[in-house]
Amino acid sequence: MLAEPYQSLQNDLNTHIPPDRLITDPLRTLAYGTDASFYRLTPKLIVKVEDETEALAVMKACREHNVAITFRAAGTSLSGQALSDSVLMVLGPEGWRQHQINEDQSEITLGAGVLGVEANGYLAPFGKKIGPDPASINSAKIGGIVSNNACGMASGIEGNSMGTVSGMRLLLSDGTVLDTRDEDSRNAFLQQKKDDVDRLTALAQSLKNNPSVLERIQRKYEIKNTTGYSVSALVNFDDPIEMIEHLIIGSEGTLGFISEVTFRTLPEAGRKATALMLFPDIARACEAVLLLKECRVSAAELMDRVSLRSVQDKPGMPEYIKTLADSVTALLVETAADDTAALQEQVDEIAAKFADFPMVREFTFTTEPGQQQALWDIRKGLFPSACVARKKGTTVIIEDIAVPIDNLRDCLLELHKLFDQYAYENTIIWGHVFDGNVHFVLTPDLSDSAEIEKYKAFMDELVSLVVDKYDGSLKAEHGTGRNMAPFVKREWGDQIYEVMREIKAIFDPDNLLNPGVIINDDPEAHAKNIKPMTPAHDLVDTCTECGFCERNCMSHDFTLSARQRIVIYREMTRLAASGEDPARLVELKKEYVWYGERTCATDGLCALSCPVEIDTGKLIKSLRHDQLSPAARQIAAQMAKRMDTVTAVSRLGLNLVDFVHSILGTRLMTSISGWLRDLSGNRLPQWTPAMPKGGETVSRRAVGSSATDAVVYFPSCINRGMGPAGRAGAESLNIKTESLLLKAGFAVTYPENMDNLCCGMPFASKGIFETADQKALELGDALLSVSDNGRIPILCEMSPCLYHMKETLDPRLRLFEPIEFTLKYLAPRLDFEKVPVTVAIHTVCSAKKMGLEGDFLKLAKMCAENVVTPNVICCGFAGDRGFNVPELNAFGLRRLKSQLPPEVQTGYSTSRTCEIGLTTHSGVNYQSILYLVDECTRPKA
Ligand SMILES: Cc1cc2nc3c(=O)[nH]c(=O)nc-3n(C[C@H](O)[C@H](O)[C@H](O)COP(=O)(O)OP(=O)(O)OC[C@H]3O[C@@H](n4cnc5c(N)ncnc54)[C@H](O)[C@@H]3O)c2cc1C
Ligand code: SF4
Ligand code: SF4
């Protein structure tokens, strides 16, 4: 039971929100108590809302029970603004995803839950983009981007939400809905809310009537500023609706809920040239910025020597970086244009400007994408390097100040002195200097109260420097949150701060919307509710809880995301070490079995979007390993020794089940197997009509003429055991693969003792590492021998097994899964004729990790007239988890069927187990791409 008034609130909400989206358990409330900041608050109740009706119901219930509410988009905020110790209303995964582009592509309308990167994906075919470009754009959602007025390297102050939003749909604290794009809605609002509108316009007038205040507001927004409310909205607009629309931007969920936003789109320049300019010191670099301001430059990123040093040893970094003197400062400069001639003119213009400027090295602009990427990798590597280099258990704090560009030089010099004074060593500085904006990273150990005191003292001096001395912004991009709330008054002065308080009172008279954020009377709010960062495991200790992994985590919104798995694991480690609350530890451990361990697909896709490449799946596998009983280890070891028997028995078992299915029919089989599974307490695997028959045995002998090119084919144990799903006449994949290789004129050889070989992946995914290693060793030896120490290429038809082999076996082996092998070895030997059908493809996680998504599409397009690529992160079948935890598979594929057009009859993939789930949840038969390759090819004439 929850404490009152939350229990009554939840009871009320039960009639509006399905129970699985009302979350109160200790594990998940803790998991959602984290955003990317260094604060933690644990909500009492989490509500996931999927549409406006639900959001309005939650806001109404909170109003009636006088309960505070915070909105959450992707939770990547850095200043503590996406947290709550009351109600956290989270954008659900299914709703808020609408988008619409107008006819001339000058505007795009987006639901609050669309990712920034998705918005740009919709616009890319038209050569357009949205204005806001935070570095977190791949993970942040529109609701969060607009509410934080987030922006980045290229947007400047013109391209951010303030400059490019042209309309929005808002839910206000009293339940009023305002659509600023709809005349009727505007008029109704002006009538119904006349008193509030009058108060707001009077406030605006008071600012406009005061020339010094007006001048101050205008001046402060000449550089980036997200401290406090966007009071520029009151002075830049006369229309009250436009004022409201722009006040909401950057209001961090404290004034209302944004449901939908319309942006003016910006052109995406077709051509770019990039250069790394190196200056003798920070002073020269800042002078250079003033010169660059006179040129057509789209981005100018400053990196000090400490920053450069943090990445200089990384692979691919230019050698000369290591040799630079300590004072050297870099500017990464990009200029963009629509055509080559214009671009060259701009490059020449910059070169001419710097002809006599003191520089450490000559610079040249490059338009070659690889070289451009290498230069941007320097900049993009800074933050991850700082995260990795920090001591275990320390916190990552990214500060985000801006000062008028003329003051940048002096401010940066003093900032360096401040770091020395506070012994914040190796503090990297980088920034979007055209906007006077620089970031720096502190990594204090905030579990130490002395460090908190030091941080407070540092902040006081930082505020003096930025505000009192240079009249800058304490937060340029990242929002005020809790971190700068105590200093808003100091930055803006009494009069404007009072206006901000009045704004809050108009929109949220009961102070229920995200209280404590932006307006906060507690002078120490920035040093309270600090999140513990207990060292927990080498595999995850570099995690900053930024949340970038969540968009790639298939179990996010089902149970936990990768970030949340780490959060809970850290807390369990902290509780175990401190002995603080044993009962809580027991409860978390119990719940973690399902939420953390059983429902992790261990696919490792989280590592692809993690700045520090953490594969949370590895943590989970290691926990599985630690929990294994001696008996389980022994059984696994015995099974591994007799893989031939294991595959033979599974073949037999599958054929038996298939036989029973043929007698009972699908309906009866489904209900009986479901009943048996229930009876066994979910220990028996889930049966589905997509369950395969037993596999056929491959020849195991070398076939084909020895005069032709050789290939080693290693059929995975999975395909040795499993055949196609009960379709009459279909061949097992290993038989099909062999005949395809022969058709292409290869001599096919098999490793010795093949029936006993296995890559070890099925064992490794269960944490049975010793057995997995043993099997990998055996396979490695056999493959080295049969491939003439790696001279002959090796094909394995299961991408997951092949990926595991690449990770574990001798690097001399030339290992290929079906996509790469077909493109490289089969395509030159076969004539392709597209089959006149529409097919679907699914790139499995291991193929994604090998970067084969584009190649798979290319291959499928060589084989079929039309190819569709439904958007699925990971199917969640996860080896055999699809049989044992079918809910995970169902969740992973919940959107698949609706994305398949009716003309799709067959889907293709490169993993037999994934195909079982894909078939079950789509109603379309999925099989290996090699079947399609065989169907559409003939030997070269
Ligand atoms: C490594 C890293 C780099 C970053 N780089 C940048 C950068 O370059 N520039 C930058 O500006 N920011 C940056 N950020 C900060 C952050 O990612 C952005 O501000 C981002 O836009 C937040 O979006 P979100 O979806 O995560 O929102 P959340 O964090 O979930 O929410 C942001 C705020 O909006 C409120 N909110 C959420 N949804 C709604 C809604 N529908 N209606 C009303 N209020 C709502 C929340 O209550 C909160 O106050 C970075 C963060 C990290 C971790
Ligand atoms: S695992 Fe990586 S991406 Fe996920 S929260 Fe941690 S640091 Fe961020
Ligand atoms: S391995 Fe997969 S399911 Fe597990 S945390 Fe990573 S992305 Fe999520």
PDB file of N, CA and C in Angstrom, residues 796-870:
ATOM      1  N   CYS A 796      29.790 -19.624 -41.528  1.00  0.00           N
ATOM      2  CA  CYS A 796      28.845 -20.200 -40.560  1.00  0.00           C
ATOM      3  C   CYS A 796      27.522 -19.491 -40.821  1.00  0.00           C
ATOM      4  N   GLU A 797      26.421 -20.240 -40.911  1.00  0.00           N
ATOM      5  CA  GLU A 797      25.180 -19.615 -41.401  1.00  0.00           C
ATOM      6  C   GLU A 797      24.381 -18.906 -40.309  1.00  0.00           C
ATOM      7  N   MET A 798      24.832 -18.971 -39.047  1.00  0.00           N
ATOM      8  CA  MET A 798      24.138 -18.257 -37.951  1.00  0.00           C
ATOM      9  C   MET A 798      24.953 -17.023 -37.574  1.00  0.00           C
ATOM     10  N   SER A 799      24.402 -15.840 -37.803  1.00  0.00           N
ATOM     11  CA  SER A 799      25.155 -14.619 -37.454  1.00  0.00           C
ATOM     12  C   SER A 799      25.567 -14.573 -35.980  1.00  0.00           C
ATOM     13  N   PRO A 800      24.662 -14.918 -35.027  1.00  0.00           N
ATOM     14  CA  PRO A 800      25.081 -14.823 -33.622  1.00  0.00           C
ATOM     15  C   PRO A 800      26.283 -15.718 -33.322  1.00  0.00           C
ATOM     16  N   CYS A 801      26.297 -16.945 -33.885  1.00  0.00           N
ATOM     17  CA  CYS A 801      27.429 -17.843 -33.627  1.00  0.00           C
ATOM     18  C   CYS A 801      28.695 -17.264 -34.254  1.00  0.00           C
ATOM     19  N   LEU A 802      28.534 -16.752 -35.479  1.00  0.00           N
ATOM     20  CA  LEU A 802      29.710 -16.228 -36.164  1.00  0.00           C
ATOM     21  C   LEU A 802      30.293 -15.050 -35.387  1.00  0.00           C
ATOM     22  N   TYR A 803      29.412 -14.196 -34.858  1.00  0.00           N
ATOM     23  CA  TYR A 803      29.884 -13.038 -34.079  1.00  0.00           C
ATOM     24  C   TYR A 803      30.663 -13.521 -32.849  1.00  0.00           C
ATOM     25  N   HIS A 804      30.116 -14.530 -32.194  1.00  0.00           N
ATOM     26  CA  HIS A 804      30.800 -15.079 -31.019  1.00  0.00           C
ATOM     27  C   HIS A 804      32.154 -15.653 -31.430  1.00  0.00           C
ATOM     28  N   MET A 805      32.180 -16.309 -32.581  1.00  0.00           N
ATOM     29  CA  MET A 805      33.454 -16.876 -33.068  1.00  0.00           C
ATOM     30  C   MET A 805      34.453 -15.758 -33.331  1.00  0.00           C
ATOM     31  N   LYS A 806      33.968 -14.662 -33.923  1.00  0.00           N
ATOM     32  CA  LYS A 806      34.888 -13.544 -34.202  1.00  0.00           C
ATOM     33  C   LYS A 806      35.461 -12.976 -32.912  1.00  0.00           C
ATOM     34  N   GLU A 807      34.641 -12.995 -31.879  1.00  0.00           N
ATOM     35  CA  GLU A 807      35.097 -12.439 -30.594  1.00  0.00           C
ATOM     36  C   GLU A 807      36.075 -13.363 -29.879  1.00  0.00           C
ATOM     37  N   THR A 808      35.975 -14.665 -30.139  1.00  0.00           N
ATOM     38  CA  THR A 808      36.731 -15.594 -29.299  1.00  0.00           C
ATOM     39  C   THR A 808      37.833 -16.366 -30.034  1.00  0.00           C
ATOM     40  N   LEU A 809      37.725 -16.532 -31.333  1.00  0.00           N
ATOM     41  CA  LEU A 809      38.671 -17.435 -32.009  1.00  0.00           C
ATOM     42  C   LEU A 809      39.898 -16.710 -32.549  1.00  0.00           C
ATOM     43  N   ASP A 810      40.848 -17.495 -32.991  1.00  0.00           N
ATOM     44  CA  ASP A 810      42.114 -17.004 -33.535  1.00  0.00           C
ATOM     45  C   ASP A 810      41.874 -15.979 -34.653  1.00  0.00           C
ATOM     46  N   PRO A 811      42.501 -14.796 -34.543  1.00  0.00           N
ATOM     47  CA  PRO A 811      42.243 -13.742 -35.544  1.00  0.00           C
ATOM     48  C   PRO A 811      42.697 -14.122 -36.954  1.00  0.00           C
ATOM     49  N   ARG A 812      43.496 -15.172 -37.074  1.00  0.00           N
ATOM     50  CA  ARG A 812      43.896 -15.566 -38.441  1.00  0.00           C
ATOM     51  C   ARG A 812      42.725 -16.149 -39.224  1.00  0.00           C
ATOM     52  N   LEU A 813      41.734 -16.644 -38.515  1.00  0.00           N
ATOM     53  CA  LEU A 813      40.605 -17.274 -39.210  1.00  0.00           C
ATOM     54  C   LEU A 813      39.795 -16.219 -39.953  1.00  0.00           C
ATOM     55  N   ARG A 814      39.452 -16.522 -41.205  1.00  0.00           N
ATOM     56  CA  ARG A 814      38.642 -15.567 -41.998  1.00  0.00           C
ATOM     57  C   ARG A 814      37.195 -16.041 -41.913  1.00  0.00           C
ATOM     58  N   LEU A 815      36.477 -15.401 -40.990  1.00  0.00           N
ATOM     59  CA  LEU A 815      35.145 -15.897 -40.621  1.00  0.00           C
ATOM     60  C   LEU A 815      34.049 -15.053 -41.269  1.00  0.00           C
ATOM     61  N   PHE A 816      33.040 -15.698 -41.835  1.00  0.00           N
ATOM     62  CA  PHE A 816      31.962 -14.969 -42.503  1.00  0.00           C
ATOM     63  C   PHE A 816      30.603 -15.532 -42.117  1.00  0.00           C
ATOM     64  N   GLU A 817      29.649 -14.619 -41.932  1.00  0.00           N
ATOM     65  CA  GLU A 817      28.261 -15.054 -41.801  1.00  0.00           C
ATOM     66  C   GLU A 817      27.602 -14.840 -43.179  1.00  0.00           C
ATOM     67  N   PRO A 818      26.324 -15.221 -43.350  1.00  0.00           N
ATOM     68  CA  PRO A 818      25.769 -15.313 -44.707  1.00  0.00           C
ATOM     69  C   PRO A 818      25.776 -14.005 -45.518  1.00  0.00           C
ATOM     70  N   ILE A 819      25.545 -12.861 -44.874  1.00  0.00           N
ATOM     71  CA  ILE A 819      25.408 -11.622 -45.657  1.00  0.00           C
ATOM     72  C   ILE A 819      26.745 -11.276 -46.308  1.00  0.00           C
ATOM     73  N   GLU A 820      27.757 -11.189 -45.450  1.00  0.00           N
ATOM     74  CA  GLU A 820      29.071 -10.793 -45.941  1.00  0.00           C
ATOM     75  C   GLU A 820      29.619 -11.834 -46.919  1.00  0.00           C
ATOM     76  N   PHE A 821      29.402 -13.114 -46.575  1.00  0.00           N
ATOM     77  CA  PHE A 821      29.936 -14.184 -47.433  1.00  0.00           C
ATOM     78  C   PHE A 821      29.298 -14.119 -48.816  1.00  0.00           C
ATOM     79  N   THR A 822      27.985 -13.922 -48.837  1.00  0.00           N
ATOM     80  CA  THR A 822      27.296 -13.907 -50.136  1.00  0.00           C
ATOM     81  C   THR A 822      27.806 -12.758 -50.988  1.00  0.00           C
ATOM     82  N   LEU A 823      27.903 -11.579 -50.372  1.00  0.00           N
ATOM     83  CA  LEU A 823      28.335 -10.415 -51.165  1.00  0.00           C
ATOM     84  C   LEU A 823      29.772 -10.586 -51.656  1.00  0.00           C
ATOM     85  N   LYS A 824      30.602 -11.150 -50.791  1.00  0.00           N
ATOM     86  CA  LYS A 824      32.022 -11.226 -51.143  1.00  0.00           C
ATOM     87  C   LYS A 824      32.348 -12.428 -52.030  1.00  0.00           C
ATOM     88  N   TYR A 825      31.759 -13.574 -51.730  1.00  0.00           N
ATOM     89  CA  TYR A 825      32.196 -14.799 -52.421  1.00  0.00           C
ATOM     90  C   TYR A 825      31.162 -15.379 -53.383  1.00  0.00           C
ATOM     91  N   LEU A 826      29.880 -15.251 -53.054  1.00  0.00           N
ATOM     92  CA  LEU A 826      28.893 -15.870 -53.937  1.00  0.00           C
ATOM     93  C   LEU A 826      28.504 -14.934 -55.080  1.00  0.00           C
ATOM     94  N   ALA A 827      28.358 -13.648 -54.757  1.00  0.00           N
ATOM     95  CA  ALA A 827      27.875 -12.711 -55.787  1.00  0.00           C
ATOM     96  C   ALA A 827      28.735 -12.737 -57.056  1.00  0.00           C
ATOM     97  N   PRO A 828      30.070 -12.781 -56.946  1.00  0.00           N
ATOM     98  CA  PRO A 828      30.847 -12.797 -58.190  1.00  0.00           C
ATOM     99  C   PRO A 828      30.693 -14.094 -58.985  1.00  0.00           C
ATOM    100  N   ARG A 829      30.160 -15.152 -58.351  1.00  0.00           N
ATOM    101  CA  ARG A 829      30.109 -16.456 -59.026  1.00  0.00           C
ATOM    102  C   ARG A 829      28.710 -16.837 -59.475  1.00  0.00           C
ATOM    103  N   LEU A 830      27.725 -16.009 -59.118  1.00  0.00           N
ATOM    104  CA  LEU A 830      26.345 -16.385 -59.439  1.00  0.00           C
ATOM    105  C   LEU A 830      25.652 -15.246 -60.177  1.00  0.00           C
ATOM    106  N   ASP A 831      24.715 -15.602 -61.068  1.00  0.00           N
ATOM    107  CA  ASP A 831      23.865 -14.575 -61.682  1.00  0.00           C
ATOM    108  C   ASP A 831      22.611 -14.432 -60.836  1.00  0.00           C
ATOM    109  N   PHE A 832      22.328 -13.189 -60.466  1.00  0.00           N
ATOM    110  CA  PHE A 832      21.143 -12.926 -59.648  1.00  0.00           C
ATOM    111  C   PHE A 832      19.997 -12.468 -60.550  1.00  0.00           C
ATOM    112  N   GLU A 833      18.824 -13.006 -60.322  1.00  0.00           N
ATOM    113  CA  GLU A 833      17.640 -12.475 -61.006  1.00  0.00           C
ATOM    114  C   GLU A 833      16.588 -12.223 -59.943  1.00  0.00           C
ATOM    115  N   LYS A 834      16.203 -10.965 -59.787  1.00  0.00           N
ATOM    116  CA  LYS A 834      15.302 -10.618 -58.682  1.00  0.00           C
ATOM    117  C   LYS A 834      14.004 -11.413 -58.755  1.00  0.00           C
ATOM    118  N   VAL A 835      13.588 -11.956 -57.629  1.00  0.00           N
ATOM    119  CA  VAL A 835      12.306 -12.651 -57.565  1.00  0.00           C
ATOM    120  C   VAL A 835      11.218 -11.571 -57.469  1.00  0.00           C
ATOM    121  N   PRO A 836      10.142 -11.702 -58.254  1.00  0.00           N
ATOM    122  CA  PRO A 836       9.125 -10.631 -58.275  1.00  0.00           C
ATOM    123  C   PRO A 836       8.209 -10.671 -57.054  1.00  0.00           C
ATOM    124  N   VAL A 837       8.772 -10.459 -55.903  1.00  0.00           N
ATOM    125  CA  VAL A 837       7.987 -10.490 -54.659  1.00  0.00           C
ATOM    126  C   VAL A 837       8.444  -9.347 -53.748  1.00  0.00           C
ATOM    127  N   THR A 838       7.607  -9.106 -52.735  1.00  0.00           N
ATOM    128  CA  THR A 838       8.011  -8.164 -51.684  1.00  0.00           C
ATOM    129  C   THR A 838       8.398  -8.991 -50.459  1.00  0.00           C
ATOM    130  N   VAL A 839       9.589  -8.795 -49.988  1.00  0.00           N
ATOM    131  CA  VAL A 839      10.042  -9.556 -48.819  1.00  0.00           C
ATOM    132  C   VAL A 839      10.378  -8.596 -47.677  1.00  0.00           C
ATOM    133  N   ALA A 840      10.364  -9.149 -46.462  1.00  0.00           N
ATOM    134  CA  ALA A 840      10.802  -8.363 -45.297  1.00  0.00           C
ATOM    135  C   ALA A 840      12.158  -8.902 -44.850  1.00  0.00           C
ATOM    136  N   ILE A 841      12.993  -8.026 -44.336  1.00  0.00           N
ATOM    137  CA  ILE A 841      14.241  -8.536 -43.751  1.00  0.00           C
ATOM    138  C   ILE A 841      14.343  -8.062 -42.301  1.00  0.00           C
ATOM    139  N   HIS A 842      15.025  -8.854 -41.518  1.00  0.00           N
ATOM    140  CA  HIS A 842      15.300  -8.474 -40.121  1.00  0.00           C
ATOM    141  C   HIS A 842      16.790  -8.679 -39.861  1.00  0.00           C
ATOM    142  N   THR A 843      17.500  -7.583 -39.600  1.00  0.00           N
ATOM    143  CA  THR A 843      18.931  -7.704 -39.284  1.00  0.00           C
ATOM    144  C   THR A 843      19.061  -8.059 -37.814  1.00  0.00           C
ATOM    145  N   VAL A 844      19.638  -9.211 -37.538  1.00  0.00           N
ATOM    146  CA  VAL A 844      19.729  -9.651 -36.143  1.00  0.00           C
ATOM    147  C   VAL A 844      20.825  -8.843 -35.427  1.00  0.00           C
ATOM    148  N   CYS A 845      20.775  -8.868 -34.089  1.00  0.00           N
ATOM    149  CA  CYS A 845      21.649  -7.980 -33.303  1.00  0.00           C
ATOM    150  C   CYS A 845      23.129  -8.172 -33.635  1.00  0.00           C
ATOM    151  N   SER A 846      23.528  -9.446 -33.781  1.00  0.00           N
ATOM    152  CA  SER A 846      24.953  -9.679 -34.027  1.00  0.00           C
ATOM    153  C   SER A 846      25.365  -9.083 -35.372  1.00  0.00           C
ATOM    154  N   ALA A 847      24.482  -9.165 -36.372  1.00  0.00           N
ATOM    155  CA  ALA A 847      24.801  -8.564 -37.677  1.00  0.00           C
ATOM    156  C   ALA A 847      24.859  -7.042 -37.543  1.00  0.00           C
ATOM    157  N   LYS A 848      23.973  -6.493 -36.710  1.00  0.00           N
ATOM    158  CA  LYS A 848      24.035  -5.035 -36.464  1.00  0.00           C
ATOM    159  C   LYS A 848      25.375  -4.679 -35.844  1.00  0.00           C
ATOM    160  N   LYS A 849      25.795  -5.481 -34.863  1.00  0.00           N
ATOM    161  CA  LYS A 849      27.062  -5.175 -34.183  1.00  0.00           C
ATOM    162  C   LYS A 849      28.244  -5.295 -35.138  1.00  0.00           C
ATOM    163  N   MET A 850      28.084  -6.123 -36.176  1.00  0.00           N
ATOM    164  CA  MET A 850      29.161  -6.240 -37.170  1.00  0.00           C
ATOM    165  C   MET A 850      29.004  -5.194 -38.278  1.00  0.00           C
ATOM    166  N   GLY A 851      28.023  -4.303 -38.124  1.00  0.00           N
ATOM    167  CA  GLY A 851      27.840  -3.210 -39.084  1.00  0.00           C
ATOM    168  C   GLY A 851      27.289  -3.676 -40.425  1.00  0.00           C
ATOM    169  N   LEU A 852      26.432  -4.708 -40.404  1.00  0.00           N
ATOM    170  CA  LEU A 852      26.000  -5.312 -41.672  1.00  0.00           C
ATOM    171  C   LEU A 852      24.582  -4.924 -42.089  1.00  0.00           C
ATOM    172  N   GLU A 853      23.987  -3.946 -41.407  1.00  0.00           N
ATOM    173  CA  GLU A 853      22.600  -3.586 -41.720  1.00  0.00           C
ATOM    174  C   GLU A 853      22.453  -3.147 -43.188  1.00  0.00           C
ATOM    175  N   GLY A 854      23.355  -2.243 -43.593  1.00  0.00           N
ATOM    176  CA  GLY A 854      23.305  -1.721 -44.967  1.00  0.00           C
ATOM    177  C   GLY A 854      23.570  -2.825 -45.979  1.00  0.00           C
ATOM    178  N   ASP A 855      24.522  -3.691 -45.654  1.00  0.00           N
ATOM    179  CA  ASP A 855      24.860  -4.790 -46.576  1.00  0.00           C
ATOM    180  C   ASP A 855      23.688  -5.759 -46.727  1.00  0.00           C
ATOM    181  N   PHE A 856      22.969  -5.966 -45.635  1.00  0.00           N
ATOM    182  CA  PHE A 856      21.835  -6.900 -45.706  1.00  0.00           C
ATOM    183  C   PHE A 856      20.768  -6.348 -46.653  1.00  0.00           C
ATOM    184  N   LEU A 857      20.509  -5.061 -46.513  1.00  0.00           N
ATOM    185  CA  LEU A 857      19.511  -4.440 -47.401  1.00  0.00           C
ATOM    186  C   LEU A 857      19.972  -4.546 -48.856  1.00  0.00           C
ATOM    187  N   LYS A 858      21.263  -4.279 -49.066  1.00  0.00           N
ATOM    188  CA  LYS A 858      21.811  -4.356 -50.424  1.00  0.00           C
ATOM    189  C   LYS A 858      21.620  -5.764 -50.993  1.00  0.00           C
ATOM    190  N   LEU A 859      21.932  -6.760 -50.174  1.00  0.00           N
ATOM    191  CA  LEU A 859      21.813  -8.145 -50.632  1.00  0.00           C
ATOM    192  C   LEU A 859      20.347  -8.484 -50.925  1.00  0.00           C
ATOM    193  N   ALA A 860      19.463  -8.090 -50.002  1.00  0.00           N
ATOM    194  CA  ALA A 860      18.047  -8.420 -50.207  1.00  0.00           C
ATOM    195  C   ALA A 860      17.537  -7.768 -51.490  1.00  0.00           C
ATOM    196  N   LYS A 861      18.011  -6.550 -51.772  1.00  0.00           N
ATOM    197  CA  LYS A 861      17.561  -5.857 -52.991  1.00  0.00           C
ATOM    198  C   LYS A 861      18.117  -6.517 -54.257  1.00  0.00           C
ATOM    199  N   MET A 862      19.221  -7.236 -54.110  1.00  0.00           N
ATOM    200  CA  MET A 862      19.735  -7.993 -55.266  1.00  0.00           C
ATOM    201  C   MET A 862      18.844  -9.206 -55.538  1.00  0.00           C
ATOM    202  N   CYS A 863      18.113  -9.630 -54.504  1.00  0.00           N
ATOM    203  CA  CYS A 863      17.371 -10.899 -54.614  1.00  0.00           C
ATOM    204  C   CYS A 863      15.879 -10.708 -54.889  1.00  0.00           C
ATOM    205  N   ALA A 864      15.301  -9.621 -54.390  1.00  0.00           N
ATOM    206  CA  ALA A 864      13.841  -9.479 -54.497  1.00  0.00           C
ATOM    207  C   ALA A 864      13.492  -8.116 -55.061  1.00  0.00           C
ATOM    208  N   GLU A 865      12.334  -8.077 -55.729  1.00  0.00           N
ATOM    209  CA  GLU A 865      11.872  -6.841 -56.375  1.00  0.00           C
ATOM    210  C   GLU A 865      11.675  -5.727 -55.339  1.00  0.00           C
ATOM    211  N   ASN A 866      11.023  -6.060 -54.232  1.00  0.00           N
ATOM    212  CA  ASN A 866      10.769  -5.066 -53.182  1.00  0.00           C
ATOM    213  C   ASN A 866      11.199  -5.609 -51.826  1.00  0.00           C
ATOM    214  N   VAL A 867      11.777  -4.725 -51.034  1.00  0.00           N
ATOM    215  CA  VAL A 867      12.247  -5.151 -49.705  1.00  0.00           C
ATOM    216  C   VAL A 867      11.701  -4.174 -48.665  1.00  0.00           C
ATOM    217  N   VAL A 868      11.088  -4.698 -47.612  1.00  0.00           N
ATOM    218  CA  VAL A 868      10.681  -3.824 -46.506  1.00  0.00           C
ATOM    219  C   VAL A 868      11.540  -4.138 -45.280  1.00  0.00           C
ATOM    220  N   THR A 869      11.817  -3.098 -44.508  1.00  0.00           N
ATOM    221  CA  THR A 869      12.690  -3.260 -43.335  1.00  0.00           C
ATOM    222  C   THR A 869      11.958  -2.734 -42.095  1.00  0.00           C
ATOM    223  N   PRO A 870      11.085  -3.548 -41.518  1.00  0.00           N
ATOM    224  CA  PRO A 870      10.378  -3.095 -40.310  1.00  0.00           C
ATOM    225  C   PRO A 870      11.373  -2.664 -39.233  1.00  0.00           C
TER     226      PRO A 870
END
